Amino acid sequence: MALKNTKVWIVQDKQPNAAGKTDEMDESLHEAGDTLRLGGLVAFPTETVYGLGANALMTEAVEDIFQAKGRPSDNPLIVHVASETDLEELVLPYPPLAARLMERFWPGPLTIVLPVRPNVLSPLVTAGLPTVGVRKPDHPVALQLIKLAGCPVAAPSANRSGRPSPTLASHVLEDLAGRIDGIIDGGATGVGLESTVVELEGEHGIRILRPGGVTAEAIRLAFPDAEVISELESDAAPEQPRSPGMKYTHYAPKGELAIVQGKPEAVISYVNEQARQWKADGVTTGVLSFSERASRYDADLVLDLGSESRLEDAAHRLYSALRRFDEAGIGRIWSEACPAVGIGGALMNRLVKAAGGTIFELDK
Ligand code: TXA
Ligand code: MG
């Protein structure tokens, strides 16, 4: 692949004018929007993670996404829209419950899988499925960019396949500089984990295919009449997962990561003893901990996810932390666990994936 000159448009920390944005920001987003519409690849911030956008109507552009990321072609992309009206052209009529989900959670970190309208989107977007995942992101830069591009924007997370999703522009550049046309640097993303992906089942069922920024609890609270199904199929490991992305090992740090679960004192002594032994063998060690106990660990690099009473902070920091272990060349990493409640559900889902399923249960 020929190296591209990746342009960086900085839109953060600019003083907004009365209309809420600067002229410079306007100019950058216009240029980025044109690049997208004409078939280029542009990374942009959303409220979840940075996305790598392409014009979803252009097969060549979408093909470039798979190339740049090194992504398997049977893993479909999420299409981002700036309005519900723009959506109508892309999908077939959908059930009222889908419309109610949009009303309640859009713009926001909820991707809804809907029946795709034939012959509109590039077939590469849906990887041959009769459905398409769509969302309207809750980020002023993303919304403005999609509007200016004037096309639906297919965008996976802007990382190389198998790396943690990017929550900063610098993460995107680490992975994709020279492979994409540009990136809009809008500072740190909000949630820090990807959107929740849901599919409707019958008239009242909402199946969570990937936990994320909109929690199962929030959906249940908003729709007490609906049946929210949140056991993840990846646990059952079916032949043909409904959300193809769930079958790939994701977010794996270069070092071996294990999750250690149990009473806090037991976890601390187990991890410290393990770290001592591995260090003695010349292996660099790392611990991913909540603030409550971070000072109690003895390893080469201890990263603090924030208080376990504020799991939003941990979600926001997780991917950055995984990248830092890589940068430091840490060979063995142990992570504390948290209850899979609220955003903790998505957090544990990503941690377990990053650990390739390795969990030590000390109480048993
Ligand atoms: O927060 C996010 O969702 C970010 C930002 C950029 O919007 N995007 C993102 O995209 O995480 P990606 O490609 O990394 O993950 C998309 C997930 C995959 O697990 C994929 O299999 C699933 O959504 N997906 C996409 N289309 C689908 C469909 N038609 N049916 C089932 N799952 C689908
Ligand atoms: Mg991804």
mmCIF file of N, CA and C and ligand atoms in Angstrom, residues 44 46-52 69 71 74-78 80 109 111 113-114 125-126 129-135 137 155-159 165 193-197 199 209-210 242-246 250-251, ligand 1:
data_model
loop_
_atom_site.group_PDB
_atom_site.id
_atom_site.type_symbol
_atom_site.label_atom_id
_atom_site.label_comp_id
_atom_site.label_asym_id
_atom_site.label_seq_id
_atom_site.Cartn_x
_atom_site.Cartn_y
_atom_site.Cartn_z
ATOM 1 N N PHE A 44 -12.218 10.554 12.842
ATOM 2 C CA PHE A 44 -12.892 11.666 13.540
ATOM 3 C C PHE A 44 -13.327 11.220 14.938
ATOM 4 N N THR A 46 -15.751 10.690 18.127
ATOM 5 C CA THR A 46 -17.167 10.547 18.482
ATOM 6 C C THR A 46 -17.218 10.531 20.008
ATOM 7 N N GLU A 47 -18.414 10.380 20.564
ATOM 8 C CA GLU A 47 -18.517 10.353 22.025
ATOM 9 C C GLU A 47 -18.037 9.016 22.604
ATOM 10 N N THR A 48 -17.789 8.017 21.736
ATOM 11 C CA THR A 48 -17.333 6.716 22.250
ATOM 12 C C THR A 48 -15.823 6.563 22.057
ATOM 13 N N VAL A 49 -15.406 6.374 20.798
ATOM 14 C CA VAL A 49 -13.986 6.238 20.440
ATOM 15 C C VAL A 49 -13.819 6.952 19.089
ATOM 16 N N TYR A 50 -12.585 7.099 18.625
ATOM 17 C CA TYR A 50 -12.389 7.667 17.290
ATOM 18 C C TYR A 50 -12.857 6.665 16.233
ATOM 19 N N GLY A 51 -13.525 7.170 15.191
ATOM 20 C CA GLY A 51 -13.962 6.325 14.090
ATOM 21 C C GLY A 51 -13.114 6.583 12.860
ATOM 22 N N LEU A 52 -13.042 5.584 11.977
ATOM 23 C CA LEU A 52 -12.352 5.772 10.697
ATOM 24 C C LEU A 52 -13.420 5.803 9.608
ATOM 25 N N LYS A 69 -7.106 -0.815 8.031
ATOM 26 C CA LYS A 69 -7.203 -1.418 9.363
ATOM 27 C C LYS A 69 -6.638 -2.827 9.407
ATOM 28 N N ARG A 71 -8.614 -5.265 8.471
ATOM 29 C CA ARG A 71 -9.815 -5.855 9.074
ATOM 30 C C ARG A 71 -10.367 -6.972 8.203
ATOM 31 N N ASP A 74 -15.382 -10.008 6.533
ATOM 32 C CA ASP A 74 -16.727 -10.479 6.902
ATOM 33 C C ASP A 74 -17.239 -9.790 8.161
ATOM 34 N N ASN A 75 -16.553 -8.733 8.590
ATOM 35 C CA ASN A 75 -16.989 -7.997 9.777
ATOM 36 C C ASN A 75 -17.599 -6.664 9.335
ATOM 37 N N PRO A 76 -18.945 -6.530 9.426
ATOM 38 C CA PRO A 76 -19.615 -5.362 8.852
ATOM 39 C C PRO A 76 -19.323 -4.070 9.619
ATOM 40 N N LEU A 77 -19.581 -2.948 8.945
ATOM 41 C CA LEU A 77 -19.289 -1.637 9.517
ATOM 42 C C LEU A 77 -20.561 -0.939 9.987
ATOM 43 N N ILE A 78 -20.422 -0.064 10.969
ATOM 44 C CA ILE A 78 -21.544 0.752 11.433
ATOM 45 C C ILE A 78 -21.646 1.986 10.541
ATOM 46 N N HIS A 80 -22.878 5.799 10.133
ATOM 47 C CA HIS A 80 -23.173 6.955 10.971
ATOM 48 C C HIS A 80 -23.973 7.988 10.172
ATOM 49 N N PRO A 109 -24.530 6.687 22.173
ATOM 50 C CA PRO A 109 -23.741 5.477 21.894
ATOM 51 C C PRO A 109 -24.574 4.207 21.749
ATOM 52 N N THR A 111 -26.017 1.639 18.729
ATOM 53 C CA THR A 111 -26.100 1.226 17.328
ATOM 54 C C THR A 111 -27.267 0.255 17.198
ATOM 55 N N VAL A 113 -29.375 -2.368 14.791
ATOM 56 C CA VAL A 113 -29.292 -3.188 13.577
ATOM 57 C C VAL A 113 -30.679 -3.226 12.927
ATOM 58 N N LEU A 114 -30.762 -2.746 11.690
ATOM 59 C CA LEU A 114 -32.043 -2.622 10.986
ATOM 60 C C LEU A 114 -31.955 -3.314 9.625
ATOM 61 N N VAL A 125 -20.134 -2.701 3.185
ATOM 62 C CA VAL A 125 -20.488 -2.151 4.499
ATOM 63 C C VAL A 125 -21.161 -3.220 5.351
ATOM 64 N N THR A 126 -22.063 -3.978 4.727
ATOM 65 C CA THR A 126 -22.853 -4.939 5.490
ATOM 66 C C THR A 126 -22.252 -6.338 5.456
ATOM 67 N N LEU A 129 -24.663 -9.163 4.896
ATOM 68 C CA LEU A 129 -25.833 -9.369 5.761
ATOM 69 C C LEU A 129 -27.041 -8.597 5.202
ATOM 70 N N PRO A 130 -28.264 -9.065 5.527
ATOM 71 C CA PRO A 130 -29.451 -8.321 5.082
ATOM 72 C C PRO A 130 -29.754 -7.133 5.999
ATOM 73 N N THR A 131 -28.850 -6.881 6.958
ATOM 74 C CA THR A 131 -29.076 -5.819 7.942
ATOM 75 C C THR A 131 -27.903 -4.841 7.945
ATOM 76 N N VAL A 132 -28.143 -3.671 8.551
ATOM 77 C CA VAL A 132 -27.063 -2.701 8.713
ATOM 78 C C VAL A 132 -27.161 -2.084 10.114
ATOM 79 N N GLY A 133 -26.019 -1.897 10.746
ATOM 80 C CA GLY A 133 -25.970 -1.234 12.056
ATOM 81 C C GLY A 133 -25.835 0.267 11.837
ATOM 82 N N VAL A 134 -26.733 1.041 12.468
ATOM 83 C CA VAL A 134 -26.698 2.498 12.254
ATOM 84 C C VAL A 134 -26.683 3.239 13.584
ATOM 85 N N ARG A 135 -26.001 4.386 13.581
ATOM 86 C CA ARG A 135 -26.091 5.227 14.769
ATOM 87 C C ARG A 135 -25.860 6.694 14.451
ATOM 88 N N PRO A 137 -24.145 9.726 16.206
ATOM 89 C CA PRO A 137 -23.242 9.959 17.333
ATOM 90 C C PRO A 137 -23.532 11.268 18.065
ATOM 91 N N ALA A 155 -18.070 3.778 9.535
ATOM 92 C CA ALA A 155 -16.899 4.012 10.379
ATOM 93 C C ALA A 155 -16.737 2.953 11.462
ATOM 94 N N PRO A 156 -15.706 2.130 11.339
ATOM 95 C CA PRO A 156 -15.314 1.279 12.455
ATOM 96 C C PRO A 156 -14.424 2.097 13.379
ATOM 97 N N SER A 157 -14.011 1.528 14.498
ATOM 98 C CA SER A 157 -13.052 2.219 15.353
ATOM 99 C C SER A 157 -11.748 2.401 14.565
ATOM 100 N N ALA A 158 -11.058 3.539 14.814
ATOM 101 C CA ALA A 158 -9.917 3.916 13.976
ATOM 102 C C ALA A 158 -8.584 3.348 14.481
ATOM 103 N N ASN A 159 -8.582 2.042 14.738
ATOM 104 C CA ASN A 159 -7.357 1.365 15.168
ATOM 105 C C ASN A 159 -7.001 0.308 14.137
ATOM 106 N N SER A 165 -9.137 0.187 20.795
ATOM 107 C CA SER A 165 -9.749 1.306 20.084
ATOM 108 C C SER A 165 -9.123 2.616 20.556
ATOM 109 N N LEU A 193 -15.385 3.610 25.503
ATOM 110 C CA LEU A 193 -15.671 2.269 24.973
ATOM 111 C C LEU A 193 -16.673 2.445 23.830
ATOM 112 N N GLU A 194 -16.753 1.449 22.950
ATOM 113 C CA GLU A 194 -17.610 1.569 21.783
ATOM 114 C C GLU A 194 -19.100 1.542 22.147
ATOM 115 N N SER A 195 -19.903 1.878 21.126
ATOM 116 C CA SER A 195 -21.352 1.923 21.321
ATOM 117 C C SER A 195 -21.926 0.542 21.635
ATOM 118 N N THR A 196 -23.086 0.553 22.255
ATOM 119 C CA THR A 196 -23.871 -0.665 22.457
ATOM 120 C C THR A 196 -24.507 -1.023 21.114
ATOM 121 N N VAL A 197 -24.409 -2.296 20.711
ATOM 122 C CA VAL A 197 -25.071 -2.724 19.471
ATOM 123 C C VAL A 197 -26.286 -3.563 19.842
ATOM 124 N N GLU A 199 -30.140 -5.445 18.502
ATOM 125 C CA GLU A 199 -30.952 -5.960 17.403
ATOM 126 C C GLU A 199 -32.343 -6.184 17.994
ATOM 127 N N LEU A 209 -26.133 -7.111 21.375
ATOM 128 C CA LEU A 209 -25.103 -7.907 20.698
ATOM 129 C C LEU A 209 -23.711 -7.521 21.192
ATOM 130 N N ARG A 210 -23.559 -6.270 21.581
ATOM 131 C CA ARG A 210 -22.291 -5.811 22.149
ATOM 132 C C ARG A 210 -22.621 -4.782 23.223
ATOM 133 N N ARG A 242 -24.275 -13.529 15.771
ATOM 134 C CA ARG A 242 -25.131 -12.530 15.138
ATOM 135 C C ARG A 242 -24.378 -11.234 14.870
ATOM 136 N N SER A 243 -23.435 -10.906 15.756
ATOM 137 C CA SER A 243 -22.635 -9.713 15.526
ATOM 138 C C SER A 243 -21.242 -10.211 15.175
ATOM 139 N N PRO A 244 -20.929 -10.235 13.884
ATOM 140 C CA PRO A 244 -19.716 -10.921 13.446
ATOM 141 C C PRO A 244 -18.457 -10.453 14.181
ATOM 142 N N GLY A 245 -18.445 -9.156 14.578
ATOM 143 C CA GLY A 245 -17.251 -8.626 15.245
ATOM 144 C C GLY A 245 -16.942 -9.325 16.550
ATOM 145 N N MET A 246 -17.961 -9.945 17.174
ATOM 146 C CA MET A 246 -17.768 -10.530 18.492
ATOM 147 C C MET A 246 -16.893 -11.783 18.448
ATOM 148 N N HIS A 250 -10.045 -9.312 20.235
ATOM 149 C CA HIS A 250 -9.874 -7.875 20.055
ATOM 150 C C HIS A 250 -8.931 -7.325 21.088
ATOM 151 N N TYR A 251 -8.495 -6.101 20.884
ATOM 152 C CA TYR A 251 -7.902 -5.310 21.953
ATOM 153 C C TYR A 251 -6.800 -6.019 22.722
HETATM 154 O O1 TXA B 1 -18.783 3.375 19.138
HETATM 155 C C1 TXA B 1 -18.725 2.749 18.078
HETATM 156 O O2 TXA B 1 -19.591 1.938 17.735
HETATM 157 C C2 TXA B 1 -17.535 3.040 17.154
HETATM 158 C C3 TXA B 1 -17.651 4.484 16.695
HETATM 159 C C4 TXA B 1 -16.607 4.848 15.698
HETATM 160 O O3 TXA B 1 -18.936 4.720 16.224
HETATM 161 N N1 TXA B 1 -17.501 2.114 16.061
HETATM 162 C C5 TXA B 1 -17.182 0.809 16.226
HETATM 163 O O4 TXA B 1 -17.148 0.085 15.054
HETATM 164 O O5 TXA B 1 -16.922 0.329 17.309
HETATM 165 P P1 TXA B 1 -16.493 -1.367 14.945
HETATM 166 O O6 TXA B 1 -16.470 -1.657 13.485
HETATM 167 O O7 TXA B 1 -15.207 -1.370 15.651
HETATM 168 O O8 TXA B 1 -17.537 -2.324 15.596
HETATM 169 C C6 TXA B 1 -18.770 -2.577 14.953
HETATM 170 C C7 TXA B 1 -19.481 -3.733 15.612
HETATM 171 C C8 TXA B 1 -18.845 -5.053 15.269
HETATM 172 O O9 TXA B 1 -18.878 -5.901 16.409
HETATM 173 C C9 TXA B 1 -19.764 -5.558 14.143
HETATM 174 O O10 TXA B 1 -19.735 -6.945 14.004
HETATM 175 C C10 TXA B 1 -21.118 -5.051 14.614
HETATM 176 O O11 TXA B 1 -20.832 -3.777 15.164
HETATM 177 N N2 TXA B 1 -22.056 -4.897 13.495
HETATM 178 C C11 TXA B 1 -21.991 -4.023 12.468
HETATM 179 N N3 TXA B 1 -22.998 -4.221 11.610
HETATM 180 C C12 TXA B 1 -23.738 -5.252 12.081
HETATM 181 C C13 TXA B 1 -24.922 -5.944 11.644
HETATM 182 N N4 TXA B 1 -25.533 -5.634 10.520
HETATM 183 N N5 TXA B 1 -25.378 -6.953 12.407
HETATM 184 C C14 TXA B 1 -24.751 -7.296 13.554
HETATM 185 N N6 TXA B 1 -23.643 -6.675 14.034
HETATM 186 C C15 TXA B 1 -23.141 -5.673 13.301
#
